[in-house]
Structures are given as C-alpha cells and as structure tokens.
Coordinates of C-alpha atoms in Angstrom, one line a residue:
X1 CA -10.3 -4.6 -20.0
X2 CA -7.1 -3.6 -22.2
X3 CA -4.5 -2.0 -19.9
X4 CA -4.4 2.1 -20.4
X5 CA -0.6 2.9 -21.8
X6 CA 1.2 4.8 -18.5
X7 CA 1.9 8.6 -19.3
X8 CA 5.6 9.8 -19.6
X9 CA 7.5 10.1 -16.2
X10 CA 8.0 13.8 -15.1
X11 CA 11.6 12.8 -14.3
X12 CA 14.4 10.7 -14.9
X13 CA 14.4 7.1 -13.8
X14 CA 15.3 5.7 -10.5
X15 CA 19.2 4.8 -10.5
X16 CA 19.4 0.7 -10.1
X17 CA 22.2 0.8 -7.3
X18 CA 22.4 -3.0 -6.9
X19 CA 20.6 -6.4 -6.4
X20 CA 20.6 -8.7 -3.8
X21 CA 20.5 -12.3 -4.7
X22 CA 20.8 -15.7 -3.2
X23 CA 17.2 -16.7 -1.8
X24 CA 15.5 -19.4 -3.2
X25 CA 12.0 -18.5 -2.6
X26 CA 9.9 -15.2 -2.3
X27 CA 11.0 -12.4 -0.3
X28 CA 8.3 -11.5 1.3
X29 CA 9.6 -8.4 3.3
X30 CA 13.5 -6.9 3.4
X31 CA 14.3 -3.6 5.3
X32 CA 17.1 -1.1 4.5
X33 CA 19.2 -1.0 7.4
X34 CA 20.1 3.0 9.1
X35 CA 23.7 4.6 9.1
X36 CA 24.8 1.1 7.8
X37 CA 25.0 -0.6 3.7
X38 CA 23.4 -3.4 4.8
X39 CA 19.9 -5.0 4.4
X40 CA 17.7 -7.5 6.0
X41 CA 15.2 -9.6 4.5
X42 CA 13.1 -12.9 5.5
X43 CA 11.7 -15.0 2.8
X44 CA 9.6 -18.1 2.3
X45 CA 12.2 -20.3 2.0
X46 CA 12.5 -19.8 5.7
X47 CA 15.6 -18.0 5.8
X48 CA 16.5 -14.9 8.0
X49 CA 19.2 -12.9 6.3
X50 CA 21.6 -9.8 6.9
X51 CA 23.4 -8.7 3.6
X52 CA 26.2 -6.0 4.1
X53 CA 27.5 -4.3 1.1
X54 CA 31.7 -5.8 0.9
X55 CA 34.4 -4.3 -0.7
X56 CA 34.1 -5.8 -3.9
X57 CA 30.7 -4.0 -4.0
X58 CA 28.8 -7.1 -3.6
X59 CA 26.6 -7.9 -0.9
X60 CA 27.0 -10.8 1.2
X61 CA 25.6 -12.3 4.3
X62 CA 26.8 -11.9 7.6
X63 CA 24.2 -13.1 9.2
X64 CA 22.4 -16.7 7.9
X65 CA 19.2 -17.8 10.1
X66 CA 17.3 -20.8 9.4
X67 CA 13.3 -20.7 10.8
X68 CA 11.2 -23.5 11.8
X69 CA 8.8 -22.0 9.1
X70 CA 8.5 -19.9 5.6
X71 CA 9.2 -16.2 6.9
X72 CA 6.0 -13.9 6.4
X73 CA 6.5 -10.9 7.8
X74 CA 9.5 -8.7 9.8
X75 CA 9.9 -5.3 11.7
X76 CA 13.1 -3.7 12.7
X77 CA 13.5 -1.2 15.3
X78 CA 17.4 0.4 14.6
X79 CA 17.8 2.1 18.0
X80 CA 16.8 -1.1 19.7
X81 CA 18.4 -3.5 16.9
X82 CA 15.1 -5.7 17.5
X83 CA 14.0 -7.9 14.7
X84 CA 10.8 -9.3 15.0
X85 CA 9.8 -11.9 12.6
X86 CA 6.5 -13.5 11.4
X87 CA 6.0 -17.2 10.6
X88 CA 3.9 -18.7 8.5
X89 CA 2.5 -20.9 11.7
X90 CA 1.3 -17.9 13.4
X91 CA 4.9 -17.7 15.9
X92 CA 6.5 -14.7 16.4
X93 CA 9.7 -14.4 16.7
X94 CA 12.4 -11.7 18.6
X95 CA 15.7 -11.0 17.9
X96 CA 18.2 -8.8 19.0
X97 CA 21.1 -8.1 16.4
X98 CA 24.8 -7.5 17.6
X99 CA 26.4 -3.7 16.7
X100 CA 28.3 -5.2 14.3
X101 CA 25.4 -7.0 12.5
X102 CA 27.2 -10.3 12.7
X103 CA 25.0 -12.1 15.3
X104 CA 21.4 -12.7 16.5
X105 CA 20.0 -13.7 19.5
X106 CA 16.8 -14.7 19.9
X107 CA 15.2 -13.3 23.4
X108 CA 11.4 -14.7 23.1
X109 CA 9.0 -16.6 20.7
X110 CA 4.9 -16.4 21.0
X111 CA 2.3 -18.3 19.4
X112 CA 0.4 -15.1 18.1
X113 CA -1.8 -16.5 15.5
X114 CA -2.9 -20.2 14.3
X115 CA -2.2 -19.5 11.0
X116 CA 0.3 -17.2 9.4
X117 CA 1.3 -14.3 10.7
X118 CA 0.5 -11.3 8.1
X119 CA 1.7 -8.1 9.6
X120 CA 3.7 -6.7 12.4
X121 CA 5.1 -3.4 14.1
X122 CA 7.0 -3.4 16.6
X123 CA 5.6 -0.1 18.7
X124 CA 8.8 0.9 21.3
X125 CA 6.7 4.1 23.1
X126 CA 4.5 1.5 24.4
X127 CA 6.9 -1.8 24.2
X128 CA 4.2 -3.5 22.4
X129 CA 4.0 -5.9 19.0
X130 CA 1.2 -5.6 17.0
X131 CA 0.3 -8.1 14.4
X132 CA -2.3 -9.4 12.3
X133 CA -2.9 -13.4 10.8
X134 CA -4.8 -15.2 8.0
X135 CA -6.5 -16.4 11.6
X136 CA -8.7 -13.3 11.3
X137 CA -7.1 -11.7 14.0
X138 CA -5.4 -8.6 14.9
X139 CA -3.5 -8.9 18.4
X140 CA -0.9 -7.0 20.3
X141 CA 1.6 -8.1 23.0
X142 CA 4.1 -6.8 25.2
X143 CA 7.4 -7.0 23.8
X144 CA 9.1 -7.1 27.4
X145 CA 7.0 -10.2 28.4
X146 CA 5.5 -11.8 25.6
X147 CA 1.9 -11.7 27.2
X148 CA -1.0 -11.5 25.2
X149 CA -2.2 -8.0 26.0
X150 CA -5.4 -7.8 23.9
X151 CA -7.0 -8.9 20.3
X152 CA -10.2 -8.2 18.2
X153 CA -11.9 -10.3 15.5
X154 CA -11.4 -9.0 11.9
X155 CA -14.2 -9.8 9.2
X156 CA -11.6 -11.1 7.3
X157 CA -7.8 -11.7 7.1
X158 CA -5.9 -9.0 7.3
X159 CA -2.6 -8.0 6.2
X160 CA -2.4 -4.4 6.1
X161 CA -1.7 -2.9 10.3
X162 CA -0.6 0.8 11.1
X163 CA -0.2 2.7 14.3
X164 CA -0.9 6.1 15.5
X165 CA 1.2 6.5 18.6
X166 CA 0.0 10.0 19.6
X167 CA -4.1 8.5 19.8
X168 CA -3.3 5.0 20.1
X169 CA -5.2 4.4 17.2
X170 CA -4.6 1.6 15.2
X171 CA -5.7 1.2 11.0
X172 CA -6.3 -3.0 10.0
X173 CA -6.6 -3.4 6.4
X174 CA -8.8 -6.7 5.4
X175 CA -9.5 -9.1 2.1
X176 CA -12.9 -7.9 2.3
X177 CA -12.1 -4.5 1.5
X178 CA -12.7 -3.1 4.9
X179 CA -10.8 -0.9 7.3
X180 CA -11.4 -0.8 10.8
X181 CA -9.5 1.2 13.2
X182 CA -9.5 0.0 17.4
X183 CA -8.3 2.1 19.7
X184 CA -5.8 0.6 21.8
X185 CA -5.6 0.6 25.4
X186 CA -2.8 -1.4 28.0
X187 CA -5.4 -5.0 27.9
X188 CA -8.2 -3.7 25.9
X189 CA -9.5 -1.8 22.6
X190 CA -12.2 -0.6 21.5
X191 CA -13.7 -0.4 18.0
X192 CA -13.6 3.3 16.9
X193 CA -15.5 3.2 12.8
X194 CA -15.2 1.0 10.0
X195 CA -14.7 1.8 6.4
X196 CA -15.1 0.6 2.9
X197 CA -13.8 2.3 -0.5
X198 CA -12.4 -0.5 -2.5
X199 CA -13.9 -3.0 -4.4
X200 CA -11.7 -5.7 -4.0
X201 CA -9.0 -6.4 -0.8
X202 CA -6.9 -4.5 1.1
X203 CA -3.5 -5.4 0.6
X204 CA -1.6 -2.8 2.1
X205 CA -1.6 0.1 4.2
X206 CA 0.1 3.6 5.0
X207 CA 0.3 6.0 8.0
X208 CA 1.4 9.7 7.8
X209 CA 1.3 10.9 11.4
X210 CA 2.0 14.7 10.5
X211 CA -1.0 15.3 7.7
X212 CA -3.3 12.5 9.6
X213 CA -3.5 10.7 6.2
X214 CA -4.6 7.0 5.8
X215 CA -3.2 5.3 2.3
X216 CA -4.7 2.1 1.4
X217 CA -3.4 -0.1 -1.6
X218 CA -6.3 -2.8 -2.6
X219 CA -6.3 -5.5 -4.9
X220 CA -8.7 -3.5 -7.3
X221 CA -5.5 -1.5 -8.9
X222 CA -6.4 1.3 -6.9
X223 CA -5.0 4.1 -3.7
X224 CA -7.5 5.5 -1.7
X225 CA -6.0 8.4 0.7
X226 CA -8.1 8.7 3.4
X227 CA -8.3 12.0 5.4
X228 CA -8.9 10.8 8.9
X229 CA -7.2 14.4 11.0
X230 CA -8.9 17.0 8.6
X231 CA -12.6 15.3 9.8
X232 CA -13.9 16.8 6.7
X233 CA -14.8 12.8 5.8
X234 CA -12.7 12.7 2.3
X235 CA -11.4 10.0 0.6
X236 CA -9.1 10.7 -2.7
X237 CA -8.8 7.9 -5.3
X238 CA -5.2 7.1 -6.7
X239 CA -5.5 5.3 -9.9
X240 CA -2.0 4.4 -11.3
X241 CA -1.5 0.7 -11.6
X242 CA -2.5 -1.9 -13.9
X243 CA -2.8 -4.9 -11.4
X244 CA -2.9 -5.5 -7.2
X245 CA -0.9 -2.7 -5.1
X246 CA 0.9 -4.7 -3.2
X247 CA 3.3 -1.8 -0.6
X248 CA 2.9 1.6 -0.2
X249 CA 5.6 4.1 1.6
X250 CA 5.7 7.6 2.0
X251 CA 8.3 10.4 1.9
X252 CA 7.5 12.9 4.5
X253 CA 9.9 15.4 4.0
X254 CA 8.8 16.1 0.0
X255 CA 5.1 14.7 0.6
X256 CA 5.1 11.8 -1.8
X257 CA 3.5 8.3 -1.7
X258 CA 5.3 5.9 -3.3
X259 CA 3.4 2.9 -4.3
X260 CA 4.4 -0.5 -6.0
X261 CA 2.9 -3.6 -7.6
X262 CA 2.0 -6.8 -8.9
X263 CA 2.3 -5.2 -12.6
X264 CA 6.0 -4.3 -11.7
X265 CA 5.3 -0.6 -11.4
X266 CA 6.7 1.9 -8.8
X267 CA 4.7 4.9 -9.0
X268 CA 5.8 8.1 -7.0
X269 CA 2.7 10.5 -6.2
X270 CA 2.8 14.4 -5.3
X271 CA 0.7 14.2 -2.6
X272 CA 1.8 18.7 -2.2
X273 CA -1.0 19.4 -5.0
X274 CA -4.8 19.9 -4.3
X275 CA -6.8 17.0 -5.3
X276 CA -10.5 16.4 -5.9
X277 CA -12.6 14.0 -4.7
X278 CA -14.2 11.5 -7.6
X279 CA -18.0 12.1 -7.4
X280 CA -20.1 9.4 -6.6
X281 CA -21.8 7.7 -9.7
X282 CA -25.5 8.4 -10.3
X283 CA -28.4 6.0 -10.7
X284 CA -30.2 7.1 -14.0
X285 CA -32.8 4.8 -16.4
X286 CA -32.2 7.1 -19.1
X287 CA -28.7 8.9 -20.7
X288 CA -28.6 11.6 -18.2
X289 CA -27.3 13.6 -21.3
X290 CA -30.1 12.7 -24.5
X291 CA -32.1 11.1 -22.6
X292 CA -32.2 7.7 -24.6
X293 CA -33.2 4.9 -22.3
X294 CA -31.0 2.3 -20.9
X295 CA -31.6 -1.4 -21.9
X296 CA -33.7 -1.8 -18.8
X297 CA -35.7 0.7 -19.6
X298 CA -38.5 -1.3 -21.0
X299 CA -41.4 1.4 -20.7
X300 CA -39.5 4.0 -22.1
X301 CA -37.8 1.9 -24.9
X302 CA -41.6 0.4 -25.7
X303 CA -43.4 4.6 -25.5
X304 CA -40.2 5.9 -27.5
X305 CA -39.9 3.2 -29.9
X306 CA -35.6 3.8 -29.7
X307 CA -33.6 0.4 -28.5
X308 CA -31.9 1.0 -25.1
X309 CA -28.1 1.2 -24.9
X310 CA -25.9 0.5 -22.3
X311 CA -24.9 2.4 -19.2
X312 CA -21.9 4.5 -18.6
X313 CA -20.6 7.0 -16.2
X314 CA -18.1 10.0 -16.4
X315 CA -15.5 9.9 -14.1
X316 CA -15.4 13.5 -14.0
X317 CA -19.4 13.8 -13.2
X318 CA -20.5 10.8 -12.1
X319 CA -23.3 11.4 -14.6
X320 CA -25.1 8.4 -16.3
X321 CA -24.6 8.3 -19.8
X322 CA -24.2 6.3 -22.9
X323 CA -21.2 5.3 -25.0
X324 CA -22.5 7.6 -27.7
X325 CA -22.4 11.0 -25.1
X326 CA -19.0 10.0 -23.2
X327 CA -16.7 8.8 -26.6
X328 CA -14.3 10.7 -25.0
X329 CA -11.5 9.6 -22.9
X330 CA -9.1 12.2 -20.8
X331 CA -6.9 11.6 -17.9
X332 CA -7.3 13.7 -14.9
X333 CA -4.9 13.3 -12.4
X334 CA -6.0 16.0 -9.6
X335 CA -8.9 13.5 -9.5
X336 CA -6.3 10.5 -9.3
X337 CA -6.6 9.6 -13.0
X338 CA -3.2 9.2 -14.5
X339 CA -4.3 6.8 -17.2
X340 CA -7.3 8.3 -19.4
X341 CA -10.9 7.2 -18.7
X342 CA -13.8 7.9 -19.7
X343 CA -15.9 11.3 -19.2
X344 CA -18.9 12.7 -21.0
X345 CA -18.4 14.7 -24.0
X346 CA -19.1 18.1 -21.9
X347 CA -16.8 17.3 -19.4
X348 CA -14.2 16.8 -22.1
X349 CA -14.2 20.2 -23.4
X350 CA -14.5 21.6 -20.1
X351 CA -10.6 19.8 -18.7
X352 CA -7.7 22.5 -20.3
X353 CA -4.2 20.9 -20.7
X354 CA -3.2 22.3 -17.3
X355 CA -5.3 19.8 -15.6
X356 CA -4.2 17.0 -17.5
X357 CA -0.7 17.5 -16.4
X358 CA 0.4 14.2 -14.7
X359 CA 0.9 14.2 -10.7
X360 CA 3.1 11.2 -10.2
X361 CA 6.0 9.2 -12.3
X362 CA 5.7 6.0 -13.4
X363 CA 8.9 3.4 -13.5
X364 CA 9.4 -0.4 -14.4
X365 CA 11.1 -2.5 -12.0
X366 CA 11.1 -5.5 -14.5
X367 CA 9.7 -7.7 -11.1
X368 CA 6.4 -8.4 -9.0
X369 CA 7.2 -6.4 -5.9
X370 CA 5.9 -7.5 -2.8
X371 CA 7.6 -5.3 -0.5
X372 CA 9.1 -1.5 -0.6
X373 CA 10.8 -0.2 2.2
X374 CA 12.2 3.6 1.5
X375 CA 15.3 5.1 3.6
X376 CA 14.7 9.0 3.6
X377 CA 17.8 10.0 5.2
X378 CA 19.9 8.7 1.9
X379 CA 16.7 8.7 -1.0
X380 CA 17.1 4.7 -1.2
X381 CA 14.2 2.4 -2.2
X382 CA 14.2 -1.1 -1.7
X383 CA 12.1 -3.4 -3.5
X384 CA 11.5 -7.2 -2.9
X385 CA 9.4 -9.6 -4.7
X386 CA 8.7 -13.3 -6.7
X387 CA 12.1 -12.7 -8.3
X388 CA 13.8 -13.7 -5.6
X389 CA 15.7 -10.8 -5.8
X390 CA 15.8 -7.6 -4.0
X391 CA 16.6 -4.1 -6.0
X392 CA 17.9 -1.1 -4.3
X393 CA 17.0 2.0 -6.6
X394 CA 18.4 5.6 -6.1
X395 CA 15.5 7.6 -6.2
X396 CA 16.8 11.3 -5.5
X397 CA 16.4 12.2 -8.9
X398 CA 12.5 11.0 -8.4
X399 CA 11.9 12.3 -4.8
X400 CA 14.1 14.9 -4.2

C-alpha cells in the first residue's frame, strides 16, 4: 500500500542541537543525563559510553567501557548514578558512575536471560531490576543482592516492560502482539489479564502513572493507548507512522506522547483532546450501503444477476461497504487518523473541517530511530538509531 503523504506540522520544527558520533554499530539505547550535558549510550558494537558536552561544543567521552557482549539494553537511575546494562548473552550488568562522570565501577553481574536481554528498569522503591529476553522471559531481581526474586513465561519474546510502583503492576509487551500485565510481589507474581489490539508485534511500551494510561507502539505502524485506571475498557488507536514504532515517551507536564520510528518520523501527539474510539468493523455479505453482494456472495450474486465486488470498511463506521460507496478518503484525527483513510460516502459529508484539524506534528529525523529518551526538565529529545549516530533535538517549540 502506497504510503499516505503526512499532514503539515502545527508548529515549527524541532531545533537539531547536536550529534553524537563515534560508535561503530547500532545504538541500541542512550539516555540524556539530569543537571549535567552529558549522555550515555550502549551499542552493539559492545561499547559502554559517557559523552559530556566540552568546551569546543563537541562531545566527547569521558567514560569508554568495553563489554564481553553487543550492548542491548540500559537503565539509569540519576539519584543512585546506577547503570544497569543488558547484553546480548542474557548478563546483566551494574554499575555505579563517579560524581564527576569520569569512572565506573562495576558492583554485580547476573545471568538474567539465555539469550539477549531485551528490556530493563531499574525499580529503586523496591530495589529490584526488572527485565525481559528473547528467552521468553520476563524476570525481576534484587538489585542489592543479585538473587533471582521471581519470573513468568511470556508467549513470546518480549521487549517492551513498564512498571507501576503504586500497584506493583507490571505491562510486558510481546512479538505476538500481546500484553500481559503480572502483578508483582517480593518472590512471586501473579497474572492479572492479557490483551491484544495490534496486528503485528509489540515493540515498545509506555507508562503514565498520573492518567493510568498504557501506550503501546507495534510493528503494525500503529499506537494503541490503553485506558487501564478509567476501567471504562477503552483502547484509542494512534495512526501516524508509515513503518514499525520503535520508542515511545511521554511529556507529563503538557500531556503529549511522543512517538518515533523505523520510517524516521518523530511524531508528537496531544494526548489533552477528547478522542474517540475506532468502531469495530462489521461482518456483512452484502454493501451494507446498496446492498450489492460481496464476491462471496454466491446466492445473492446468482438471484440478483449483479457481479460481487469487493469488501471495504469505513474507518469512521465500521460499516461494510464497497469501493463504489466509500470513494472517499478523510483524515480524522480525534479517532487517531492523521493520514486520510477511507470512510463511506455518508460519513464523508458528515466530518466538518473542525474535526479534521490535525492532533499531533510530524518531523523528519533523516534516521531509523531505535531509541528516544526525552528530558522534561530542559524540553530535550534524544534520539538513537542504525545511523550510528545520536541526535539531541530542542523540542520546546514542539512541546512547550
């Protein structure tokens, strides 16, 4: 299917502050790091790195690690100054950075996983590491110990992991397109609900605390926000990339998602406005608007004497129709639609300019990203990806 052209951003572009180069494979995560110009990344070419900003503007390493293995996967904690790091032979490794950023040491390594290690949070409330592998397994540990405090048997491998500290609650994102979420206890969990929206894998996940919103980023192109505190059961579709999200973050302060991808896109989403859920398609054997049969519709094609057409749906409806009753196409974004799809002729009439009115801004990053971490406190995003290069964009004009 021919991409859909992007609509115009609302408002100006992110500011390109600088780039980060020097690694010679993917960087697979990288972290802004607080109250300091400095960043941290890990990267498949098995390199652990800390890059502070120097005077000539430039930034440089200050801290150079090489790992036994490519580098998967990393959480920071900034009031600890713990770096946790995960390998692609399922170890996890713990640091603890010097004040000045100039040293690590490493206090503890544990064979979490038998194959590489996906995902991993660092939880200080509870001093446990949770973490998820291509093994199919999510586990936790204690981060003062390094025992194995519990684990649980995903249905597939699983890369996206978030944490709800307040209900122990924890959200693992799969390649089948599932979600499960486990409630943790001190040595054991138990399974809570499973759920699927997306049609292909779950590639990345997103917590807001405050709202009780789950955001998942799938393979499929498409953000399903998940209301899981409002118990009204809702799930909101996000359609505003033309390939795999790959990271999602999210602004609490001004209420906006920002999501990126393998099509280069960063897209930042006003999550402030009231959205609509997309209606479920319906089963019809006939246009649900003439009523001329579908192409399986042998009886009625052979009582009629009419040749049966092929199915389609409105987004706005859900209704069954054919390509002769829905030749319209309309975006609507309060139903997640940014790009225009297709509706029913009806439906078409029926959407005023108002509602087309775009709910999120769409920028080029000119790379695959991988990663995206965003620093509130100074409106910095940080982007990492097959480039090799990592981008640190000033988005207050964006999310401000």
């Amino acid at each position: 299917m021919a991409a859909q052209p992007q609509p115009k951003a609302l408002t100006r572009k992110p500011l390109l502050l600088n780039k980060v180069e020097g690694s010679q494979e993917v960087v697979n995560m990288a972290a802004i790091v607080p109250k300091e110009d400095g960043v941290i990344s890990v990267s498949e070419d098995r390199t652990v790195r800390v890059w502070l900003k120097r005077d000539s503007g430039q930034y440089w390493p200050s801290i150079y690690h090489a790992m036994p293995s490519p580098c998967s996967c990393m959480s920071f904690n900034p009031e600890t100054r713990r770096l946790s790091i995960g390998l692609d032979n399922g170890t996890i490794s713990e640091f603890i950075l010097s004040e000045d950023y100039n040293k690590m040491t490493l206090v503890k390594s544990y064979q979490a996983h038998q194959s590489r290690v996906m995902m991993i949070l660092f939880v200080l409330e509870m001093e446990w590491v949770l973490s998820t592998g291509q093994d199919k397994h999510f586990t936790w540990h204690c981060s003062e110990s390094g025992q194995r405090l519990g684990g649980y048997r995903t249905g597939a491998g699983a890369c996206g992991l978030q944490f709800d500290v307040e209900t122990r609650h924890v959200f693992v994102g799969d390649h089948s397109g599932q979600v499960t979420i486990l409630k943790l206890e001190q040595e054991s969990c138990s399974l809570v609900t499973t759920f699927k929206g997306h049609t292909g894998g779950v590639t990345a996940l997103c917590w807001d605390p405050i709202q009780r919103v789950l955001f998942s980023g799938s393979s499929d192109h498409s953000i399903i926000m998940w209301d899981i505190g409002g118990r009204k059961g809702t799930a909101i579709e996000l359609q505003g990339h033309n390939d795999k999200v790959q990271s999602l973050s999210y602004a609490h302060h001004t209420r906006q998602l920002i999501s990126c991808g393998a099509d280069g896109g960063i897209v930042v989403w006003n999550m402030d406005v009231e959205r609509q859920e997309t209606p479920e398609w319906l089963d019809s054997d006939s246009c649900q608007k003439c009523d001329q049969p579908f192409f399986w519709n042998f009886k009625q094609m052979w009582d009629s004497k009419k040749i049966g057409l092929r199915q389609h749906h409105c987004r706005k409806c859900g209704k069954a129709v054919c390509g002769k009753c829905s030749s319209k196409r309309s975006s609507i974004p309060l139903m997640g639609f940014e790009f225009e799809v297709r509706v029913c002729d009806s439906c078409h009439e029926s959407i005023t300019d108002e509602e087309r009115a775009p709910t999120a801004t769409f920028h080029d990053s000119k790379h695959n990203i991988v990663h995206v971490h965003f620093d509130a406190t100074r409106g910095w995003l940080l982007t990492s990806g097959t480039d090799k290069v990592i981008k640190l964009w000033d988005m207050t004009p964006v999310v401000s």
